[in-house]
mmCIF file with all atom_site columns, C-alpha atoms in Angstrom:
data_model
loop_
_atom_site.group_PDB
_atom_site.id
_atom_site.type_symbol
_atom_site.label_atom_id
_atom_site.label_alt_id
_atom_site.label_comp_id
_atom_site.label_asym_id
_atom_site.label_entity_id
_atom_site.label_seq_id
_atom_site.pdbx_PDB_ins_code
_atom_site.Cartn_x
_atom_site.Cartn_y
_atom_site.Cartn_z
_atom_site.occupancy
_atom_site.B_iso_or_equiv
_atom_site.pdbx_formal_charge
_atom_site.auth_seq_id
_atom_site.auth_comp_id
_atom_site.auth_asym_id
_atom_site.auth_atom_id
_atom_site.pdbx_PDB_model_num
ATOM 1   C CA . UNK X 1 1   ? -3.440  30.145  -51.968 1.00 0.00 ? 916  UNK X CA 1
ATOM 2   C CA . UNK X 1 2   ? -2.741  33.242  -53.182 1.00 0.00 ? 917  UNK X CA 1
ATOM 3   C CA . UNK X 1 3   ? -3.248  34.214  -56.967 1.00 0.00 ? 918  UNK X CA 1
ATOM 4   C CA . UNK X 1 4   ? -5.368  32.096  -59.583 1.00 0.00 ? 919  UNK X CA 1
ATOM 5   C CA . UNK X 1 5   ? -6.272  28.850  -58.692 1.00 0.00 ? 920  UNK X CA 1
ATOM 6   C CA . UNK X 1 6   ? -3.960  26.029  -60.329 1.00 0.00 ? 921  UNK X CA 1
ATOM 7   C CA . UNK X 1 7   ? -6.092  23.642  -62.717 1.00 0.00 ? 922  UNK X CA 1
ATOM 8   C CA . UNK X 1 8   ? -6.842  19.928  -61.300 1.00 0.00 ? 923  UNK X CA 1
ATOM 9   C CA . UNK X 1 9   ? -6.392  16.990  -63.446 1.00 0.00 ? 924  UNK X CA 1
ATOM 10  C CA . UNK X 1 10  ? -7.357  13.616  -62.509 1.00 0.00 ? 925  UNK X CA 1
ATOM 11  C CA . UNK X 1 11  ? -8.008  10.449  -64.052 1.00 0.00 ? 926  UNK X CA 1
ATOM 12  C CA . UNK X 1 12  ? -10.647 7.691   -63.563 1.00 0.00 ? 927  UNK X CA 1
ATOM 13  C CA . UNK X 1 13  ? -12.151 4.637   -64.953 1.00 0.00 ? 928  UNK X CA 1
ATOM 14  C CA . UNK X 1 14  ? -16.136 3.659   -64.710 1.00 0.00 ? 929  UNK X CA 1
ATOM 15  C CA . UNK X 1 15  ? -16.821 1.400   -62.775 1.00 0.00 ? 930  UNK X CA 1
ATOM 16  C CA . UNK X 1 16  ? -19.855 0.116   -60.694 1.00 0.00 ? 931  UNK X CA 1
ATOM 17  C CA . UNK X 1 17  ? -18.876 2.091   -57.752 1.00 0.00 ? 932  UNK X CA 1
ATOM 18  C CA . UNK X 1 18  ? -17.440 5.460   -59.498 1.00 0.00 ? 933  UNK X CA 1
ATOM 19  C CA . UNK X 1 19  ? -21.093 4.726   -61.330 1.00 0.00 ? 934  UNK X CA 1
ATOM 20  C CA . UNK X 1 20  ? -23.191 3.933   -58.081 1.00 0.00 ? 935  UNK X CA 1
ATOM 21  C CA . UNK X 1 21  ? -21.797 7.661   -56.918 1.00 0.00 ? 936  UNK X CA 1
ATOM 22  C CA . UNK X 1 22  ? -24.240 9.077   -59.522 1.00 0.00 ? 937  UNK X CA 1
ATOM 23  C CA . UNK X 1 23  ? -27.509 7.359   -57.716 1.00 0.00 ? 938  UNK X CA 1
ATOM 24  C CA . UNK X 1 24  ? -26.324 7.794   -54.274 1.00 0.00 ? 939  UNK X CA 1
ATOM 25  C CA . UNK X 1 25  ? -26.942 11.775  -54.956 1.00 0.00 ? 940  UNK X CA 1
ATOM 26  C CA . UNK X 1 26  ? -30.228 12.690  -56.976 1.00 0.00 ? 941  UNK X CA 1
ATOM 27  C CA . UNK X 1 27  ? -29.663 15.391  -59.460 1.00 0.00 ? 942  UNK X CA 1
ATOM 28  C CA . UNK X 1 28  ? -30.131 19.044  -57.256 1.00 0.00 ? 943  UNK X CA 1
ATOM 29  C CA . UNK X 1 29  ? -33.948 19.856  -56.466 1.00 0.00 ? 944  UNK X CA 1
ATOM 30  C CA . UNK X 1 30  ? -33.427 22.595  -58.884 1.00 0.00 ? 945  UNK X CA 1
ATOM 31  C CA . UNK X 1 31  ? -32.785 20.129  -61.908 1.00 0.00 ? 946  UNK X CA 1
ATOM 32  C CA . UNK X 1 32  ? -35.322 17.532  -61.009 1.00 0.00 ? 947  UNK X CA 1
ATOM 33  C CA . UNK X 1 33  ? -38.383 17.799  -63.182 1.00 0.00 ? 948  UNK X CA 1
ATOM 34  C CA . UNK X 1 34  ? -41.358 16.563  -61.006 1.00 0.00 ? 949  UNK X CA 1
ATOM 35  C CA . UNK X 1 35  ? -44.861 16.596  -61.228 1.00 0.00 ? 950  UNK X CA 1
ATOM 36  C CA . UNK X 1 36  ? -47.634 18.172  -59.006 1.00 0.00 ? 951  UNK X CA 1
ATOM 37  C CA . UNK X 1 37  ? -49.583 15.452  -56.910 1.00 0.00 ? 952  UNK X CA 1
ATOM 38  C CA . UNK X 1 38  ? -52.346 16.265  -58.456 1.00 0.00 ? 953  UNK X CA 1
ATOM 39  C CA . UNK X 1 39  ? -50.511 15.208  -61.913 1.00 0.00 ? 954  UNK X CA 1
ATOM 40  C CA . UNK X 1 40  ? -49.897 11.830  -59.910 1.00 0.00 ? 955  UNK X CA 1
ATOM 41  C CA . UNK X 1 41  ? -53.519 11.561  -58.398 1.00 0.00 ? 956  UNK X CA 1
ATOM 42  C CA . UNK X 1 42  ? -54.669 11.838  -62.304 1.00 0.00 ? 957  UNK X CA 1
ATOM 43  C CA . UNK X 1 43  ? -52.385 9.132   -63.237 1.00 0.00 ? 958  UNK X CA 1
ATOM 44  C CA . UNK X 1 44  ? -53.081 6.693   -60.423 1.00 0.00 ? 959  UNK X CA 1
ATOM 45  C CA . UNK X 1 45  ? -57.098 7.294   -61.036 1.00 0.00 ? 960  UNK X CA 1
ATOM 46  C CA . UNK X 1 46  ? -56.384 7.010   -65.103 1.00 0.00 ? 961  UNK X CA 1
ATOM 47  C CA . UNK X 1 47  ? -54.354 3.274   -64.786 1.00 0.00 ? 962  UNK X CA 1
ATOM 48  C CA . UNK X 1 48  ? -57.481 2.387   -61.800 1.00 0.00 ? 963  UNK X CA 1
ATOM 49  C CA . UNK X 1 49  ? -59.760 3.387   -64.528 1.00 0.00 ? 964  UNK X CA 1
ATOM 50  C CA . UNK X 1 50  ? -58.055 1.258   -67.345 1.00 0.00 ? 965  UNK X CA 1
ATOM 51  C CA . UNK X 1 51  ? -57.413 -1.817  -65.113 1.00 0.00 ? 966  UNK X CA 1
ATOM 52  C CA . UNK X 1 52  ? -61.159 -1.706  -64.652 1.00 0.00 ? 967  UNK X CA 1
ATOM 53  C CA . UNK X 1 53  ? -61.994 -1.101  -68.053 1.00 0.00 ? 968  UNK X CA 1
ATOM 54  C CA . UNK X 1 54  ? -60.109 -3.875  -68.965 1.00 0.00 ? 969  UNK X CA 1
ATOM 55  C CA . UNK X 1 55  ? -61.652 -5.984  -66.250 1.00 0.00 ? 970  UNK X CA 1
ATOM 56  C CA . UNK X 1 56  ? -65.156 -5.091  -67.398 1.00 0.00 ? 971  UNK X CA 1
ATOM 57  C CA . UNK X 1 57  ? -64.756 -5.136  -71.338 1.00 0.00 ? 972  UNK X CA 1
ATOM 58  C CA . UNK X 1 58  ? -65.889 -8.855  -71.487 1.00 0.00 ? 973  UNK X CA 1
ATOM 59  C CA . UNK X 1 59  ? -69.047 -8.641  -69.810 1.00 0.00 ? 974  UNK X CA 1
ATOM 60  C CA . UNK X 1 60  ? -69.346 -5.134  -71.531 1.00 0.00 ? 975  UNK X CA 1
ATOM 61  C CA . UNK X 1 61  ? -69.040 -7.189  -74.729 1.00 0.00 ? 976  UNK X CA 1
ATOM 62  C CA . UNK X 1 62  ? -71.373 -9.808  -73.486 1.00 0.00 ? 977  UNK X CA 1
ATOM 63  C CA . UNK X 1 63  ? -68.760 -12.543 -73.659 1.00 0.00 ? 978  UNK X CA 1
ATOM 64  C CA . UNK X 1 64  ? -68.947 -13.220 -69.566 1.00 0.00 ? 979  UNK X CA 1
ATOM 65  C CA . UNK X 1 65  ? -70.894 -13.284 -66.397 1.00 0.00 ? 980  UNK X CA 1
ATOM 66  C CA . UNK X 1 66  ? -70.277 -12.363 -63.220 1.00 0.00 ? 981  UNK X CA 1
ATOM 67  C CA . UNK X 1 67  ? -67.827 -14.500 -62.335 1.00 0.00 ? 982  UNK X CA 1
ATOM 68  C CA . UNK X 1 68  ? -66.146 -13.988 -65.621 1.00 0.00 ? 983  UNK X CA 1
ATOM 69  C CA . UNK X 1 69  ? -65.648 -10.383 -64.213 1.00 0.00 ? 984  UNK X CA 1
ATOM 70  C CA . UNK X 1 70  ? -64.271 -11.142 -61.264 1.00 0.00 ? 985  UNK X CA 1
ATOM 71  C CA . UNK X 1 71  ? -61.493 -13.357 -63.602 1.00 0.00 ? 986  UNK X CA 1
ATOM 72  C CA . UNK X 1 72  ? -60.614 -10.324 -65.611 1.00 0.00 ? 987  UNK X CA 1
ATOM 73  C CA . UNK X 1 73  ? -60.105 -8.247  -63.000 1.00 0.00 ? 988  UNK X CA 1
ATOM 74  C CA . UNK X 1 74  ? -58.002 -10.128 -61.148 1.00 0.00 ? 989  UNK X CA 1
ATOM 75  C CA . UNK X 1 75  ? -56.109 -11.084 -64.436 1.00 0.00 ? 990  UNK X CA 1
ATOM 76  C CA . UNK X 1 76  ? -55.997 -6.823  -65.012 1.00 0.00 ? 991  UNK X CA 1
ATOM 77  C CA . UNK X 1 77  ? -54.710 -6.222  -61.369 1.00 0.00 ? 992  UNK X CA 1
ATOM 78  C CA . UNK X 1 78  ? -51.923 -9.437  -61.723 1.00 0.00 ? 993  UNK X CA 1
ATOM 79  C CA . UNK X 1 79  ? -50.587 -7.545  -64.909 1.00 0.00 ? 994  UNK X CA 1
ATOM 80  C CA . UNK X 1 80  ? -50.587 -4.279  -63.395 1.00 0.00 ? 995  UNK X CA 1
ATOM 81  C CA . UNK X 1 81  ? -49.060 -5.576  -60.265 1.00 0.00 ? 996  UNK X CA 1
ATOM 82  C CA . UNK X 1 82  ? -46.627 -7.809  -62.648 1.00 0.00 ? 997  UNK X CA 1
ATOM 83  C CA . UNK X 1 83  ? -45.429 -4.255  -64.331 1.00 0.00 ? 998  UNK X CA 1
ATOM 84  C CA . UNK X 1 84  ? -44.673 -2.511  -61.295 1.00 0.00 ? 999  UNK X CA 1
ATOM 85  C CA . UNK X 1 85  ? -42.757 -5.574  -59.253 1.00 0.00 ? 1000 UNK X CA 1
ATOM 86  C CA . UNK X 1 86  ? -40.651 -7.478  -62.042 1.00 0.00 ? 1001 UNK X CA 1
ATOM 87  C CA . UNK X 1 87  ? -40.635 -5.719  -65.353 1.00 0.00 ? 1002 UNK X CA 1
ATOM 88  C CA . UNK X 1 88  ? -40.313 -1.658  -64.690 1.00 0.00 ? 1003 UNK X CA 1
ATOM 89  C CA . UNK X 1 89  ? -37.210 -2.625  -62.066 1.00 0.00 ? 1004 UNK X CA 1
ATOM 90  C CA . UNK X 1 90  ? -35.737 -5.253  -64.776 1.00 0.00 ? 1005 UNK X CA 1
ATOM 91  C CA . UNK X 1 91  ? -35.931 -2.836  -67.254 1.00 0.00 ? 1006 UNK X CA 1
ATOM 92  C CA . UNK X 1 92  ? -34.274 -0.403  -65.114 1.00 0.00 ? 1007 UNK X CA 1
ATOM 93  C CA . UNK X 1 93  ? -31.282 -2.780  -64.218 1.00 0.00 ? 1008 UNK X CA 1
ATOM 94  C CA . UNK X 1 94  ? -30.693 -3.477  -67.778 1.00 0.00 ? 1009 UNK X CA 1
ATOM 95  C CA . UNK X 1 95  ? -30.283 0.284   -68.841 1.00 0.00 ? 1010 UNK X CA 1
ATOM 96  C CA . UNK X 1 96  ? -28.060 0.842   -65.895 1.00 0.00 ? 1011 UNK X CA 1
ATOM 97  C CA . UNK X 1 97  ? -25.976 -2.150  -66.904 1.00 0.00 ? 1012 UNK X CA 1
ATOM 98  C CA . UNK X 1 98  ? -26.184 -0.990  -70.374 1.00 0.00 ? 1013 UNK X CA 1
ATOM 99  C CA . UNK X 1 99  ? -25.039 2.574   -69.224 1.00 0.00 ? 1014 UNK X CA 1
ATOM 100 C CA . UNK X 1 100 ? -22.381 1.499   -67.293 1.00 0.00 ? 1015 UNK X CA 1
ATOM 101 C CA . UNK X 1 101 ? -20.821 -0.857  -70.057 1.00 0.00 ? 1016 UNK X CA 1
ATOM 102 C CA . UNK X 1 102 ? -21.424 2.066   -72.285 1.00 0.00 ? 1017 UNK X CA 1
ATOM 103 C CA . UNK X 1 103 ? -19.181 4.452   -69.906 1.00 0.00 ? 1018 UNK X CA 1
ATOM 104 C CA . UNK X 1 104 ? -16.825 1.546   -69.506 1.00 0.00 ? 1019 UNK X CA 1
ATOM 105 C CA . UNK X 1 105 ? -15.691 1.242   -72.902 1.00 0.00 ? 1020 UNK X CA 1
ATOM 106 C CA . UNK X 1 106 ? -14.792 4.701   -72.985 1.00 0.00 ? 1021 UNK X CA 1
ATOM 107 C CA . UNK X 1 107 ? -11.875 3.813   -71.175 1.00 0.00 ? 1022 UNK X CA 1
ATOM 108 C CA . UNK X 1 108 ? -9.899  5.553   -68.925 1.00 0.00 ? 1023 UNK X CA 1
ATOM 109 C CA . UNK X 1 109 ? -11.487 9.414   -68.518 1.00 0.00 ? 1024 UNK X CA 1
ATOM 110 C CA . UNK X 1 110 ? -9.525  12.157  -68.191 1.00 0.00 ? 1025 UNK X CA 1
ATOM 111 C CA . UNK X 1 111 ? -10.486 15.255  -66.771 1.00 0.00 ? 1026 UNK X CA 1
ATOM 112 C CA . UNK X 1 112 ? -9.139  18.739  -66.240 1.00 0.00 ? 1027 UNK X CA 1
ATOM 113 C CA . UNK X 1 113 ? -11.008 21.353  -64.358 1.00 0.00 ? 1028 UNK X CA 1
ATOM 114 C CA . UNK X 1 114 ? -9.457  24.897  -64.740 1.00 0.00 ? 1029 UNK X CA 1
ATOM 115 C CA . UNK X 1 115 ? -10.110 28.838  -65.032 1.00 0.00 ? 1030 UNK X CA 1
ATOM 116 C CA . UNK X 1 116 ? -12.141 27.907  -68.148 1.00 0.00 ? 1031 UNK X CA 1
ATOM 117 C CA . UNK X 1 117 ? -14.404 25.212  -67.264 1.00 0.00 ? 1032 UNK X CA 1
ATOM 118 C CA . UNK X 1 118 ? -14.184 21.304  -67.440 1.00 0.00 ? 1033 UNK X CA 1
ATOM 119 C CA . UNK X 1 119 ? -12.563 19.401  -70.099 1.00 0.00 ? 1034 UNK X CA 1
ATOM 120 C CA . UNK X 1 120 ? -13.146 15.500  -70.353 1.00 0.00 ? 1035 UNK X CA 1
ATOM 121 C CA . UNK X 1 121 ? -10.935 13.429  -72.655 1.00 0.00 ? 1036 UNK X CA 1
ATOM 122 C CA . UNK X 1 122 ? -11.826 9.851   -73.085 1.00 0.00 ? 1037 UNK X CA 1
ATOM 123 C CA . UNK X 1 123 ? -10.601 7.096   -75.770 1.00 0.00 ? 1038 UNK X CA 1
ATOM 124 C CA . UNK X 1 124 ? -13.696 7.619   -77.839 1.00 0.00 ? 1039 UNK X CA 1
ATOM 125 C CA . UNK X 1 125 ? -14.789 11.535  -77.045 1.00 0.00 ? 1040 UNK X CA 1
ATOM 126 C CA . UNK X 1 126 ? -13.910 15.204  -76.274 1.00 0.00 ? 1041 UNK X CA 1
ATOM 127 C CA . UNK X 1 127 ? -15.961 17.453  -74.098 1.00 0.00 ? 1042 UNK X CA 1
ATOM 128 C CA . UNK X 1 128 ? -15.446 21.311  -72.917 1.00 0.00 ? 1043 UNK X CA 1
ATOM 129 C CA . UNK X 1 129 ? -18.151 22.863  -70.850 1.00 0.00 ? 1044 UNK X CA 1
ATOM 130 C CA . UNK X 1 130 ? -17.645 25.865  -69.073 1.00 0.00 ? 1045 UNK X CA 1
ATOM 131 C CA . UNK X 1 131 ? -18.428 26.729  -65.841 1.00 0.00 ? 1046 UNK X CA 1
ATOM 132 C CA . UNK X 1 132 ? -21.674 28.591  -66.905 1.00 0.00 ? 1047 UNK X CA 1
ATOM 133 C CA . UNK X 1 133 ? -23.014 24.978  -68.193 1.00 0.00 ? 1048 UNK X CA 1
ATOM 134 C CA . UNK X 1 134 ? -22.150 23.343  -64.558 1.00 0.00 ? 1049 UNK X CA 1
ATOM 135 C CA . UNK X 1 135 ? -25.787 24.150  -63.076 1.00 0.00 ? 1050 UNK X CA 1
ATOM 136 C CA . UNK X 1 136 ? -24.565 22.854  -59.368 1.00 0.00 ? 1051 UNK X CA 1
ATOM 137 C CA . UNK X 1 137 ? -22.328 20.673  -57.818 1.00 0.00 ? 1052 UNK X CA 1
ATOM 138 C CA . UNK X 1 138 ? -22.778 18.404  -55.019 1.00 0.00 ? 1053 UNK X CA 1
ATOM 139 C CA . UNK X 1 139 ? -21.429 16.353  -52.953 1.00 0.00 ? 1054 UNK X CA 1
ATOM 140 C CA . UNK X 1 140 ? -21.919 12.409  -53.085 1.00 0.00 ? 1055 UNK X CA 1
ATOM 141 C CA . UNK X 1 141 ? -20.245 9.813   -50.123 1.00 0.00 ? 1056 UNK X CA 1
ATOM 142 C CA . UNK X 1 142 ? -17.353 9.200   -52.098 1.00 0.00 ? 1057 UNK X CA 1
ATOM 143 C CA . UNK X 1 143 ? -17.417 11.812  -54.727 1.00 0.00 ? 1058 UNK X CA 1
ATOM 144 C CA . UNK X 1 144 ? -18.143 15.646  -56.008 1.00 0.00 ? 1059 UNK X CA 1
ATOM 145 C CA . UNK X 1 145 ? -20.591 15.734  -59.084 1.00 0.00 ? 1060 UNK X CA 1
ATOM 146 C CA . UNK X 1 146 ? -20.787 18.532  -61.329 1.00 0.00 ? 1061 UNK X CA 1
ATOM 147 C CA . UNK X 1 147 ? -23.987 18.715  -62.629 1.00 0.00 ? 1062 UNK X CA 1
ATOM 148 C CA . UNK X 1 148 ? -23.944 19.584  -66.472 1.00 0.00 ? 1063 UNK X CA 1
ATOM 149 C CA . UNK X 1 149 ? -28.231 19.874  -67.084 1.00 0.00 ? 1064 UNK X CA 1
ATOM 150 C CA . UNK X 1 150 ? -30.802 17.879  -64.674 1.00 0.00 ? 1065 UNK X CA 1
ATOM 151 C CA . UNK X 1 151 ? -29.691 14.369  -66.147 1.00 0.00 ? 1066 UNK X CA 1
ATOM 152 C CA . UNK X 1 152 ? -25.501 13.742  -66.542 1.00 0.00 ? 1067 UNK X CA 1
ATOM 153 C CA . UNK X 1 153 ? -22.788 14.577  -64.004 1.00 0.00 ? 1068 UNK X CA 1
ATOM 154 C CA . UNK X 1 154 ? -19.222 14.026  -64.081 1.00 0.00 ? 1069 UNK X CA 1
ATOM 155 C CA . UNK X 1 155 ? -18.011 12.195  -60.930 1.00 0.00 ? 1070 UNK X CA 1
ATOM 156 C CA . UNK X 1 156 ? -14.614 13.718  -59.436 1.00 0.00 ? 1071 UNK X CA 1
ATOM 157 C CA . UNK X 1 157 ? -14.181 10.606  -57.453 1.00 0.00 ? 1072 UNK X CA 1
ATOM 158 C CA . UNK X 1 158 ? -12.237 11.823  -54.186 1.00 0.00 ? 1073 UNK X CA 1
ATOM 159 C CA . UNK X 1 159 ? -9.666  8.947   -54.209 1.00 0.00 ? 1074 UNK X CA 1
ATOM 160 C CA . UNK X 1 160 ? -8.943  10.454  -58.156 1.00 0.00 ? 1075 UNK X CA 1
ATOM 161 C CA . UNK X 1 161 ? -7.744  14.014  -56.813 1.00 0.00 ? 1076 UNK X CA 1
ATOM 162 C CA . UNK X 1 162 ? -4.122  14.957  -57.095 1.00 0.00 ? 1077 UNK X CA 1
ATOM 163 C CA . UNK X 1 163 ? -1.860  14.613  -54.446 1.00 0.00 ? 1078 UNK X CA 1
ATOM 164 C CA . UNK X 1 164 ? -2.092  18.031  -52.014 1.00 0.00 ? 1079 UNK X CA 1
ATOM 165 C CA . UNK X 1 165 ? -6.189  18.591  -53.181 1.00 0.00 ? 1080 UNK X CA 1
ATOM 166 C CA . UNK X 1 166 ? -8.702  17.359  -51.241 1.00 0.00 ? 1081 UNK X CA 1
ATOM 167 C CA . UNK X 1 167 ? -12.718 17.758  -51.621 1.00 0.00 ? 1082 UNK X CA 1
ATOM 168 C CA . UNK X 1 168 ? -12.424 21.155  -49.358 1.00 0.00 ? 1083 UNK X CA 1
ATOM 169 C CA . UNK X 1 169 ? -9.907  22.314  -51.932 1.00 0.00 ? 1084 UNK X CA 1
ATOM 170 C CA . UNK X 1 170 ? -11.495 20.992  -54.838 1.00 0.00 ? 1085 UNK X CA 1
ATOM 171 C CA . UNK X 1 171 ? -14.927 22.636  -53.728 1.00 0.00 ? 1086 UNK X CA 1
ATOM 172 C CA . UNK X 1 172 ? -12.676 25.875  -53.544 1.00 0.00 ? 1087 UNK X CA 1
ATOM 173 C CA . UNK X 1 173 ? -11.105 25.741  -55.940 1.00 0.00 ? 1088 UNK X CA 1
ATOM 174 C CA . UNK X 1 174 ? -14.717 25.370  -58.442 1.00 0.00 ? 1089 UNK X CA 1
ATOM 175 C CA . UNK X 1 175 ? -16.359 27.719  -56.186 1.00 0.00 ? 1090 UNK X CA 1
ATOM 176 C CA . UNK X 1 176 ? -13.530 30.611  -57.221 1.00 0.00 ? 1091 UNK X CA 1
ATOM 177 C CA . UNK X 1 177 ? -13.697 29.615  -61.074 1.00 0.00 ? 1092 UNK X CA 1
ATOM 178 C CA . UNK X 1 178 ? -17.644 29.383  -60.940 1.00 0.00 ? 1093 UNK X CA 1
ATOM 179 C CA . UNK X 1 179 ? -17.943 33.043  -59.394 1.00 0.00 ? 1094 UNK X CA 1
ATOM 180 C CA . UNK X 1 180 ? -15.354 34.384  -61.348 1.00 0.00 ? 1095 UNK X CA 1
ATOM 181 C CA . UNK X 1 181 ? -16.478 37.527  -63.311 1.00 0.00 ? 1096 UNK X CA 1
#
């Protein structure tokens, strides 16, 4: 194509599979915050050290014998294991739930990405980033996600492209505006 790239404009709804797009790609190494293992190592001996604590307070307090200990413990290690299993993955499928129907209610998201950045137009909000603020973009099974900061992307869902762009013309399309000095 010769010239300036022509903006794209699509259109797309949220829904659980537009949404699953944005956990089938982890944000870019480069926007993850981790930890060091020995950050982890600390916090794995620190909860080992609290479960026993826990375990150990009532004979600590004189309140139980041996076998008393051997209760708590168990009753420590139960609620430990009870946090990891059911509640930290319940609590996570209630805030993605609650995300979603957040993004849902938005209704019908409009997008155009041009020259000048991204532009998002929903029922409820307006949002202009430029292309400085898109800190990668990647590519998800279904989808391209520009990254705006380690945490939100905004899916360009590949069956929401206009008719004559596909993802290799999208991605040149952004990589042209991105570069552009």
């Amino acid at each position: 194509m010769s010239g300036e790239a022509k903006d794209i404009t699509y259109r797309f709804r949220w829904t659980p599979e537009v949404y699953a797009q944005l956990s089938a790609k982890r944000p870019p190494a480069a926007l993850q915050v981790t930890g060091s293992r020995k950050q982890l190592a600390m916090a794995v001996i620190a909860c080992g050290a609290l479960v026993t604590g826990i375990a150990a307070l009532p004979i600590a307090l004189g309140l139980s014998d041996y076998d008393g200990f051997k209760l708590s413990l168990w009753g420590a290690i139960a609620a430990l294991f009870s946090v990891l299993v059911v509640i930290l993955p319940y609590v996570r499928r209630t805030r993605v739930a609650a995300d979603l129907a957040t993004r849902a209610r938005q209704g019908e998201v409009r997008v155009t990405l041009g020259p000048e950045g991204v532009e998002s137009q929903t029922d409820i909000a307006f949002t202009r980033n430029t292309w400085d603020s898109i800190a990668e973009v990647s590519e998800a099974p279904k989808s391209t996600l520009l990254w705006i900061g380690a945490l939100i992307a905004m899916p360009v869902p590949d069956k929401s492209l206009p008719e004559g762009v596909d993802r290799a013309e999208l991605l040149r399309r952004i990589e042209t505006w991105r570069v552009k000095p």
